[in-house]
Coordinates of C-alpha atoms in Angstrom, one line a residue:
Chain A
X1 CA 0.0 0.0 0.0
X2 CA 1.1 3.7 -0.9
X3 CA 0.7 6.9 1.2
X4 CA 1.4 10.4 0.6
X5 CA 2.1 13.3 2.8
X6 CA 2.0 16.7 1.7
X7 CA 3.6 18.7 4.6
X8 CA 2.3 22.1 4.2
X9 CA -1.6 22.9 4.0
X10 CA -0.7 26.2 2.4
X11 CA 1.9 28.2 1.0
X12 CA 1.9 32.0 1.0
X13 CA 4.5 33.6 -1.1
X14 CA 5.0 36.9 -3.2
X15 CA 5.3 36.9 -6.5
X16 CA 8.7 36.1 -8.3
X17 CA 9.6 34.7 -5.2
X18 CA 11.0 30.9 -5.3
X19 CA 8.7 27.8 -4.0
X20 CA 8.9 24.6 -2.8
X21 CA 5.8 22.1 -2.0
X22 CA 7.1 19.7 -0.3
X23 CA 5.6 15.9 -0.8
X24 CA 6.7 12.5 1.3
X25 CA 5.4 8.9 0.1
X26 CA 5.6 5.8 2.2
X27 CA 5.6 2.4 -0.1
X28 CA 6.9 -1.0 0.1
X29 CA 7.3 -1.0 -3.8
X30 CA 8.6 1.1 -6.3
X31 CA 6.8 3.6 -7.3
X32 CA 5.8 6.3 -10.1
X33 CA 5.1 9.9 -8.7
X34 CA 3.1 13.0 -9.6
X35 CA 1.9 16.6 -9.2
X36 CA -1.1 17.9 -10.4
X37 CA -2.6 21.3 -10.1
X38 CA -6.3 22.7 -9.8
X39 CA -7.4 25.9 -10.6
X40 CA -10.4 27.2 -9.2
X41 CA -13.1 25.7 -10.1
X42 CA -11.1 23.4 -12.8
X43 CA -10.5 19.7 -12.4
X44 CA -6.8 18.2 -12.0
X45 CA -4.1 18.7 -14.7
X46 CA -0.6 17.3 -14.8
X47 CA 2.0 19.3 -13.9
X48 CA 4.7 16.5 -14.4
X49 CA 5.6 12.7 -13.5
X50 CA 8.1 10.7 -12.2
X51 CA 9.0 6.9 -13.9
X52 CA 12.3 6.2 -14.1
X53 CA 15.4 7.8 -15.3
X54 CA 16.8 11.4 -14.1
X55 CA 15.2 12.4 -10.7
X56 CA 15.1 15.2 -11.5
X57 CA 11.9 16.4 -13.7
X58 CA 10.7 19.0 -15.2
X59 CA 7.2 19.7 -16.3
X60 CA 4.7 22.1 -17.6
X61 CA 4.5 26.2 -16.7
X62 CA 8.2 26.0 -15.2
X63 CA 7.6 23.5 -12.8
X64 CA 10.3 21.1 -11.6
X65 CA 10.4 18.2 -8.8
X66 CA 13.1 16.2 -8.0
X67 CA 12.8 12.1 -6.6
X68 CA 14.5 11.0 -3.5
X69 CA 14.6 7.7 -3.1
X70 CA 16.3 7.7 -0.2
X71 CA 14.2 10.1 1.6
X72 CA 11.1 9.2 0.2
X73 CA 10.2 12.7 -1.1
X74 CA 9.0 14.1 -4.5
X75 CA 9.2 18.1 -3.9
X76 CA 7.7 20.7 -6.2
X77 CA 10.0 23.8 -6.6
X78 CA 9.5 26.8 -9.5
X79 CA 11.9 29.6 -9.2
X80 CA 9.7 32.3 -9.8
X81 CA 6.4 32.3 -9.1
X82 CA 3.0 34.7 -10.9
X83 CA 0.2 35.6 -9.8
X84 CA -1.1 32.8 -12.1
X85 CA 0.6 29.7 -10.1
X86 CA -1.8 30.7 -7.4
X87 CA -4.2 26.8 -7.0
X88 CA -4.2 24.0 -5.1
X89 CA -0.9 21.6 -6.0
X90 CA -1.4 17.6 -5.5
X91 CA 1.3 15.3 -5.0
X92 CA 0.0 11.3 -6.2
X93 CA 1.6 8.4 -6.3
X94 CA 1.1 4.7 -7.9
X95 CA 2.4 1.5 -7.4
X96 CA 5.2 0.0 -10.2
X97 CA 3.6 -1.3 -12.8
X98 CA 0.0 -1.2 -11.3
X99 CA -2.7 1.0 -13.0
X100 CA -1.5 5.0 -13.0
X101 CA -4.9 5.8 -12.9
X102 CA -5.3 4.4 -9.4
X103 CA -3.4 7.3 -7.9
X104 CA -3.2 7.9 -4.1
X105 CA -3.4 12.0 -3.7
X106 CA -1.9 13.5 -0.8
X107 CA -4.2 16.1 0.8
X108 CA -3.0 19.0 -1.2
X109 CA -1.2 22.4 -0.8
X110 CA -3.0 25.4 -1.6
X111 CA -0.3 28.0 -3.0
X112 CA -1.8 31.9 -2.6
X113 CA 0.9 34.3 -5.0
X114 CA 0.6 37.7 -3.5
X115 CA 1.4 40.8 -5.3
Chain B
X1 CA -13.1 20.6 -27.9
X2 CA -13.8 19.7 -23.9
X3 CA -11.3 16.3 -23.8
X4 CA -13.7 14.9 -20.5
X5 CA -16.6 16.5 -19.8
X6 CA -19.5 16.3 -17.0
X7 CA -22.7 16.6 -16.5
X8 CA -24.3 18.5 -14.8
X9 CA -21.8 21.1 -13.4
X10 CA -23.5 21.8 -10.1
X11 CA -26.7 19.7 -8.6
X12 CA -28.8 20.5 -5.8
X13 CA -31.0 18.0 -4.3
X14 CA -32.7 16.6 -1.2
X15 CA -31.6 13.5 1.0
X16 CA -33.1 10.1 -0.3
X17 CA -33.5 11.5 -4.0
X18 CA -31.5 9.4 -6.7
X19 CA -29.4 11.5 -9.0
X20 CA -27.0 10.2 -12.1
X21 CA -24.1 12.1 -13.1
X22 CA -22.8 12.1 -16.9
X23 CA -19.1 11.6 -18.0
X24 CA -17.9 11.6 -21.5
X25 CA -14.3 12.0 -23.1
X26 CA -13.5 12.0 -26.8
X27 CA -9.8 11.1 -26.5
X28 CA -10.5 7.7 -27.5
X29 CA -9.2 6.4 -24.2
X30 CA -9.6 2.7 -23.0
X31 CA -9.9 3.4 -19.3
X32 CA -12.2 5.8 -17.3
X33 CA -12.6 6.8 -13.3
X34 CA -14.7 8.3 -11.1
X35 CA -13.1 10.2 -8.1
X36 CA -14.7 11.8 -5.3
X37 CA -12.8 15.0 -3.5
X38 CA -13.9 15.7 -0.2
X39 CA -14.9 19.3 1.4
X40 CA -11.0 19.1 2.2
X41 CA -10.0 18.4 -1.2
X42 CA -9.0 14.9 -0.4
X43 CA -9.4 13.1 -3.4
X44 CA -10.3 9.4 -3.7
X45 CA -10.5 7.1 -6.4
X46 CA -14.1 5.1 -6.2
X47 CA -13.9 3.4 -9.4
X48 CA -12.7 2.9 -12.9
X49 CA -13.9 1.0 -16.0
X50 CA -11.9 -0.1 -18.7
X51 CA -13.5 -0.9 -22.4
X52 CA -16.9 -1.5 -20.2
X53 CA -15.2 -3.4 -17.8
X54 CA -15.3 -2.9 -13.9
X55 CA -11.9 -2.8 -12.7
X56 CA -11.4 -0.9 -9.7
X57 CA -14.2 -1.0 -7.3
X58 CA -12.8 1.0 -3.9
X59 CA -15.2 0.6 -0.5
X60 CA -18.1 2.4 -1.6
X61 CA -21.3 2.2 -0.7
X62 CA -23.9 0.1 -2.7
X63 CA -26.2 3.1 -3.3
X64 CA -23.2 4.0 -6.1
X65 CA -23.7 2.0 -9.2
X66 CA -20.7 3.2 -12.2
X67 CA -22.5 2.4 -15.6
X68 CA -20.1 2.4 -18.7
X69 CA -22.6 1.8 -22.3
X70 CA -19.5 2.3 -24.2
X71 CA -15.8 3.0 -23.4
X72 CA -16.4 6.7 -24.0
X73 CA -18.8 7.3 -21.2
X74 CA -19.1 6.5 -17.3
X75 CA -21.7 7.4 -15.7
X76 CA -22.2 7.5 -11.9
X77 CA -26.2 6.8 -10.2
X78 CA -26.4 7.4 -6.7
X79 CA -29.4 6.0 -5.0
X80 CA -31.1 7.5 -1.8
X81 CA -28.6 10.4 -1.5
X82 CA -27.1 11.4 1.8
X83 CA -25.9 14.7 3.5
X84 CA -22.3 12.4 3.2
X85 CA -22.1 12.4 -0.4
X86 CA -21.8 16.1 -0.6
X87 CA -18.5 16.3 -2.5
X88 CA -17.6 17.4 -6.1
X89 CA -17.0 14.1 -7.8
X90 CA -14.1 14.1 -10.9
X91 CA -14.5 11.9 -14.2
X92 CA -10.8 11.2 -15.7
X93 CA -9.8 9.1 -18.4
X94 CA -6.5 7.4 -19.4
X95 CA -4.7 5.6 -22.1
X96 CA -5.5 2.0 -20.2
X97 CA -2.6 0.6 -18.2
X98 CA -0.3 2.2 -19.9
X99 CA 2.4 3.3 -17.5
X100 CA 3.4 6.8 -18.9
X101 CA -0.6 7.7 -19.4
X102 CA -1.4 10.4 -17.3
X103 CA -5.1 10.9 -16.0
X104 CA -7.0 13.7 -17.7
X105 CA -9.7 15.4 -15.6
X106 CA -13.6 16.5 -16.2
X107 CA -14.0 20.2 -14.5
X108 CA -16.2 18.1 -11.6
X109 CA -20.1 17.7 -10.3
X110 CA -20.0 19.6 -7.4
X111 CA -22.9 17.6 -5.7
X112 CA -24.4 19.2 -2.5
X113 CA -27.2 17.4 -0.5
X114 CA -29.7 18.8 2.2

């Protein structure tokens, strides 16, 4: 079984500041990893993944995460941050070669971009 | 051009009523879900279909019945609605078991009962 942790509830942070979300998963296989964001009122859209290869990752809108195997974390950073970025970030995971679609979601970060 | 979409947007209705909710996607994808996110935007898969075929059935109650006519639509019947199924509930589809298919959400049923 897979769990996810998403350590922060929410993130407050100016805009063109740097962010980090920060994401933990607990599994006792390997596993593929996610992010995906909602906008208000929007459903979930990928933001990027993690299968194999280089840990770290980079995805849509400037986005980038990096895998730790070692201590089981899949954080979200972007350098500089708009107003835009401002949603609710998910971290999901899935079991090796299981079904992506069955994704365990952590509980979410909501990321406010101030002015 | 919507890739998933659901129907209705918003519904309104009284406890013990039965309500359906409508999911189509025209990306030609094999597998479909229904997921259910909380008023703490915990999201949980309840079930998915793929090519009309019941595949993941999570611990939900009976009075939730998934019904797939054809491996473009899912459609989700709830029976005898209670004040607990308030949630907004996401349709999502993917490319099967493919492992580098990611899911691709409807823009949810926010579904609120009194």
């Amino acid at each position: 079984a897979q769990s996810v942790t998403q350590l922060d509830s929410q993130v407050p942070v100016f805009e063109e500041a740097p962010v980090e979300l920060r994401c933990n998963y607990s599994s006792s296989v390997s596993v593929y990893l996610f992010w995906y964001v909602q906008y208000p009122n929007q459903g979930l859209q990928l933001l990027l993944k993690y299968l194999s290869g280089s840990t770290l990752v980079k995805g849509i809108n400037g986005f980038e995460a990096e895998f730790n195997k070692s201590q089981t974390s899949f954080h979200l950073r972007k350098p500089s941050v708009h107003i835009s970025d401002t949603a609710e970030y998910f971290c999901a995971v899935s079991g090796l070669g299981g079904n992506t679609g069955k994704l365990i979601f952590g509980q979410g970060t909501t990321l406010q971009v101030k002015p | 051009d919507t890739a998933v979409s659901q129907t209705p947007k918003y519904l309104v209705t009284q406890m013990g009523n039965d309500k359906s909710i409508k999911c189509e996607q025209n990306l030609g994808h094999d597998t479909m879900y229904w997921y259910k996110q909380d008023s703490k935007k915990f999201l949980k898969i309840m079930f998915s279909y793929n090519n009309k075929e019941l595949i993941i059935n999570e611990t939900v109650p009976n009075r939730f019945s998934p019904k797939s006519p054809d491996k473009a639509h899912l459609n989700l019947h709830i029976n005898s609605l209670e004040l607990g199924d308030s949630a907004v509930y996401f349709c999502a589809s993917s490319q099967g078991e493919v492992d580098n298919s990611p899911l691709h959400f409807g823009n949810g049923t926010r579904l609120t009962v009194t």
